[in-house]
PDB file of C-alpha atoms in Angstrom:
ATOM      1  CA  MET A   1      -0.098   0.088  -0.078  1.00 78.00           C
ATOM      2  CA  LYS A   2       2.975   2.850   0.853  1.00 88.00           C
ATOM      3  CA  LEU A   3       3.727   2.225  -3.192  1.00 86.00           C
ATOM      4  CA  LEU A   4       0.300   3.010  -4.436  1.00 88.00           C
ATOM      5  CA  LYS A   5       0.221   6.040  -2.260  1.00 91.00           C
ATOM      6  CA  TRP A   6       3.676   7.114  -3.320  1.00 88.00           C
ATOM      7  CA  LEU A   7       2.834   6.769  -6.811  1.00 86.00           C
ATOM      8  CA  SER A   8      -0.145   8.647  -6.497  1.00 92.00           C
ATOM      9  CA  VAL A   9       1.732  11.816  -4.465  1.00 92.00           C
ATOM     10  CA  ALA A  10       4.185  11.472  -7.339  1.00 88.00           C
ATOM     11  CA  ASP A  11       1.508  12.173 -10.036  1.00 90.00           C
ATOM     12  CA  ARG A  12      -0.028  14.406  -8.328  1.00 94.00           C
ATOM     13  CA  PHE A  13       3.012  16.804  -7.738  1.00 92.00           C
ATOM     14  CA  TYR A  14       4.419  16.016 -11.551  1.00 91.00           C
ATOM     15  CA  LYS A  15       0.687  17.116 -12.747  1.00 94.00           C
ATOM     16  CA  ILE A  16       0.581  20.353 -10.421  1.00 96.00           C
ATOM     17  CA  TYR A  17       4.152  21.189 -11.760  1.00 95.00           C
ATOM     18  CA  LEU A  18       3.816  20.378 -15.304  1.00 96.00           C
ATOM     19  CA  ASP A  19       0.379  22.158 -15.541  1.00 97.00           C
ATOM     20  CA  LYS A  20       2.030  25.743 -14.214  1.00 97.00           C
ATOM     21  CA  GLN A  21       4.863  25.129 -16.988  1.00 97.00           C
ATOM     22  CA  LEU A  22       2.668  24.092 -19.574  1.00 97.00           C
ATOM     23  CA  ALA A  23      -0.133  26.853 -19.119  1.00 97.00           C
ATOM     24  CA  PRO A  24       1.742  29.565 -21.127  1.00 96.00           C
ATOM     25  CA  PHE A  25       0.786  27.148 -24.445  1.00 96.00           C
ATOM     26  CA  GLY A  26      -2.818  27.112 -23.362  1.00 94.00           C
ATOM     27  CA  ILE A  27      -2.696  23.335 -22.507  1.00 96.00           C
ATOM     28  CA  ASN A  28      -1.906  20.830 -19.215  1.00 96.00           C
ATOM     29  CA  SER A  29      -0.801  17.870 -17.988  1.00 95.00           C
ATOM     30  CA  SER A  30      -3.393  15.622 -19.458  1.00 93.00           C
ATOM     31  CA  GLN A  31      -3.345  17.294 -23.147  1.00 96.00           C
ATOM     32  CA  HIS A  32       0.028  17.611 -23.714  1.00 96.00           C
ATOM     33  CA  MET A  33       1.006  13.556 -25.047  1.00 95.00           C
ATOM     34  CA  PHE A  34      -2.252  13.828 -27.051  1.00 97.00           C
ATOM     35  CA  LEU A  35      -0.747  17.067 -29.065  1.00 98.00           C
ATOM     36  CA  ILE A  36       2.885  15.836 -28.988  1.00 97.00           C
ATOM     37  CA  LYS A  37       1.650  12.381 -30.716  1.00 97.00           C
ATOM     38  CA  ILE A  38      -0.853  14.519 -33.144  1.00 98.00           C
ATOM     39  CA  CYS A  39       1.724  16.987 -33.830  1.00 98.00           C
ATOM     40  CA  HIS A  40       4.280  13.775 -34.910  1.00 97.00           C
ATOM     41  CA  SER A  41       1.649  11.817 -36.796  1.00 97.00           C
ATOM     42  CA  PRO A  42      -0.621  14.443 -38.544  1.00 97.00           C
ATOM     43  CA  GLY A  43      -3.808  12.359 -39.850  1.00 96.00           C
ATOM     44  CA  ILE A  44      -3.716  10.168 -36.938  1.00 96.00           C
ATOM     45  CA  LEU A  45      -6.955   8.494 -36.513  1.00 94.00           C
ATOM     46  CA  GLN A  46      -8.622   9.688 -33.057  1.00 94.00           C
ATOM     47  CA  ASP A  47      -9.509   6.159 -32.057  1.00 90.00           C
ATOM     48  CA  SER A  48      -5.842   4.801 -32.365  1.00 92.00           C
ATOM     49  CA  LEU A  49      -4.910   7.460 -29.204  1.00 93.00           C
ATOM     50  CA  MET A  50      -6.816   5.036 -27.313  1.00 89.00           C
ATOM     51  CA  ASP A  51      -4.384   2.003 -27.935  1.00 87.00           C
ATOM     52  CA  ILE A  52      -1.253   4.299 -27.480  1.00 91.00           C
ATOM     53  CA  PHE A  53      -2.222   6.012 -24.332  1.00 89.00           C
ATOM     54  CA  TYR A  54      -4.540   3.675 -22.155  1.00 86.00           C
ATOM     55  CA  VAL A  55      -7.159   5.631 -22.081  1.00 89.00           C
ATOM     56  CA  HIS A  56     -10.887   5.594 -21.713  1.00 90.00           C
ATOM     57  CA  PRO A  57     -12.458   6.400 -24.955  1.00 90.00           C
ATOM     58  CA  SER A  58     -14.278   9.274 -23.028  1.00 93.00           C
ATOM     59  CA  ASN A  59     -11.469  10.974 -21.963  1.00 94.00           C
ATOM     60  CA  ILE A  60      -9.750  11.111 -25.489  1.00 94.00           C
ATOM     61  CA  VAL A  61     -13.147  12.790 -27.151  1.00 93.00           C
ATOM     62  CA  GLN A  62     -13.182  15.360 -24.167  1.00 96.00           C
ATOM     63  CA  THR A  63      -9.029  16.076 -24.618  1.00 96.00           C
ATOM     64  CA  VAL A  64      -9.626  16.022 -28.358  1.00 96.00           C
ATOM     65  CA  ALA A  65     -12.599  18.737 -27.864  1.00 96.00           C
ATOM     66  CA  ALA A  66     -10.586  20.840 -25.269  1.00 96.00           C
ATOM     67  CA  LEU A  67      -7.746  20.951 -27.553  1.00 97.00           C
ATOM     68  CA  GLU A  68      -9.529  21.642 -30.502  1.00 97.00           C
ATOM     69  CA  LYS A  69     -11.656  24.853 -29.060  1.00 96.00           C
ATOM     70  CA  GLN A  70      -8.297  25.795 -27.966  1.00 95.00           C
ATOM     71  CA  GLY A  71      -7.060  26.119 -31.390  1.00 96.00           C
ATOM     72  CA  MET A  72      -4.527  23.525 -31.634  1.00 98.00           C
ATOM     73  CA  VAL A  73      -5.772  20.491 -33.473  1.00 98.00           C
ATOM     74  CA  THR A  74      -8.575  19.967 -36.295  1.00 97.00           C
ATOM     75  CA  ARG A  75     -10.947  17.123 -36.968  1.00 95.00           C
ATOM     76  CA  CYS A  76     -11.674  15.586 -40.190  1.00 94.00           C
ATOM     77  CA  PRO A  77     -13.845  12.847 -41.571  1.00 91.00           C
ATOM     78  CA  ASN A  78     -11.646   9.587 -42.187  1.00 86.00           C
ATOM     79  CA  ASP A  79     -12.414   8.863 -45.662  1.00 85.00           C
ATOM     80  CA  ARG A  80     -12.768   4.861 -45.207  1.00 83.00           C
ATOM     81  CA  ASP A  81     -15.087   5.088 -42.281  1.00 81.00           C
ATOM     82  CA  LYS A  82     -17.048   8.372 -41.991  1.00 75.00           C
ATOM     83  CA  ARG A  83     -17.764   7.351 -37.697  1.00 80.00           C
ATOM     84  CA  THR A  84     -13.898   7.596 -37.220  1.00 85.00           C
ATOM     85  CA  TRP A  85     -12.097  10.680 -37.228  1.00 93.00           C
ATOM     86  CA  LYS A  86      -8.272  12.615 -38.706  1.00 95.00           C
ATOM     87  CA  LEU A  87      -6.810  14.864 -36.156  1.00 97.00           C
ATOM     88  CA  TYR A  88      -4.160  17.199 -37.561  1.00 98.00           C
ATOM     89  CA  PRO A  89      -2.047  19.486 -36.171  1.00 98.00           C
ATOM     90  CA  THR A  90      -3.001  23.481 -36.749  1.00 98.00           C
ATOM     91  CA  ASP A  91      -0.211  25.890 -37.277  1.00 98.00           C
ATOM     92  CA  ARG A  92      -0.454  26.927 -33.632  1.00 97.00           C
ATOM     93  CA  ALA A  93       0.605  24.150 -32.049  1.00 98.00           C
ATOM     94  CA  LEU A  94       3.266  23.505 -34.835  1.00 98.00           C
ATOM     95  CA  SER A  95       4.580  26.664 -33.858  1.00 97.00           C
ATOM     96  CA  VAL A  96       4.566  25.370 -30.170  1.00 98.00           C
ATOM     97  CA  ILE A  97       5.377  21.806 -30.435  1.00 98.00           C
ATOM     98  CA  GLU A  98       9.305  21.938 -29.732  1.00 98.00           C
ATOM     99  CA  ASP A  99       8.640  24.105 -26.800  1.00 98.00           C
ATOM    100  CA  ILE A 100       6.180  22.056 -25.134  1.00 98.00           C
ATOM    101  CA  GLN A 101       8.528  19.086 -25.238  1.00 97.00           C
ATOM    102  CA  SER A 102      11.366  20.905 -23.912  1.00 97.00           C
ATOM    103  CA  VAL A 103       9.370  21.747 -21.090  1.00 97.00           C
ATOM    104  CA  CYS A 104       8.363  17.355 -20.764  1.00 96.00           C
ATOM    105  CA  GLN A 105      12.065  16.870 -21.333  1.00 96.00           C
ATOM    106  CA  ASN A 106      12.998  19.235 -18.328  1.00 95.00           C
ATOM    107  CA  THR A 107      10.581  17.982 -15.986  1.00 94.00           C
ATOM    108  CA  GLU A 108      11.780  14.553 -16.710  1.00 91.00           C
ATOM    109  CA  ALA A 109      15.059  15.808 -15.965  1.00 93.00           C
ATOM    110  CA  LEU A 110      13.948  17.351 -12.536  1.00 91.00           C
ATOM    111  CA  LEU A 111      12.118  13.818 -11.447  1.00 89.00           C
ATOM    112  CA  LEU A 112      15.051  11.732 -11.961  1.00 92.00           C
ATOM    113  CA  GLN A 113      17.742  14.420 -10.654  1.00 93.00           C
ATOM    114  CA  GLY A 114      19.586  12.214  -8.120  1.00 94.00           C
ATOM    115  CA  PHE A 115      19.374   8.952  -9.971  1.00 93.00           C
ATOM    116  CA  SER A 116      22.137   7.361 -11.481  1.00 95.00           C
ATOM    117  CA  GLU A 117      22.171   5.890 -15.229  1.00 94.00           C
ATOM    118  CA  THR A 118      21.750   2.315 -13.785  1.00 95.00           C
ATOM    119  CA  GLU A 119      18.411   3.579 -12.033  1.00 94.00           C
ATOM    120  CA  LYS A 120      17.327   5.488 -14.870  1.00 91.00           C
ATOM    121  CA  ASN A 121      17.507   2.739 -16.675  1.00 92.00           C
ATOM    122  CA  PHE A 122      16.101   0.048 -14.245  1.00 92.00           C
ATOM    123  CA  LEU A 123      13.393   2.448 -13.446  1.00 88.00           C
ATOM    124  CA  TRP A 124      12.716   2.840 -17.372  1.00 88.00           C
ATOM    125  CA  ILE A 125      12.738  -0.737 -18.126  1.00 89.00           C
ATOM    126  CA  SER A 126      10.195  -1.611 -14.951  1.00 86.00           C
ATOM    127  CA  LEU A 127       7.610   0.734 -15.976  1.00 82.00           C
ATOM    128  CA  CYS A 128       7.794  -0.331 -20.066  1.00 82.00           C
ATOM    129  CA  SER A 129       7.628  -4.638 -19.517  1.00 77.00           C
ATOM    130  CA  PRO A 130       4.209  -5.455 -19.965  1.00 69.00           C
ATOM    131  CA  ALA A 131       1.974  -6.658 -16.436  1.00 64.00           C
ATOM    132  CA  LYS A 132       2.092  -9.781 -15.597  1.00 59.00           C
ATOM    133  CA  THR A 133      -0.696 -11.322 -14.093  1.00 54.00           C
TER     134      THR A 133
END
């Protein structure tokens, strides 16, 4: 139970910090990863974000709608399946994406400050290995 508590605390503090860093761009900690993916994969299907980020479809719909409202993305119907949407970054998003990525890299460096390279590698491998059930 201690691990769950401290993971929750770390998540909360990281999001508070990242929200402050991303505020000048008009996005928050729950939107940045979507925006980065859309900028790097213009025309990505909205449905595919579910498999990439492991979040509920309603969260994706809300996040994409917020990014669209903020002028960061546009949605276009998929030619092959009109029930799905293709997502494209706007010029506004493309003009700030490098700065957003820098904020994320700096935040990651801050979180890993004091870790040795071995510890960083172990953490990365542990987090990315599939869960065994």
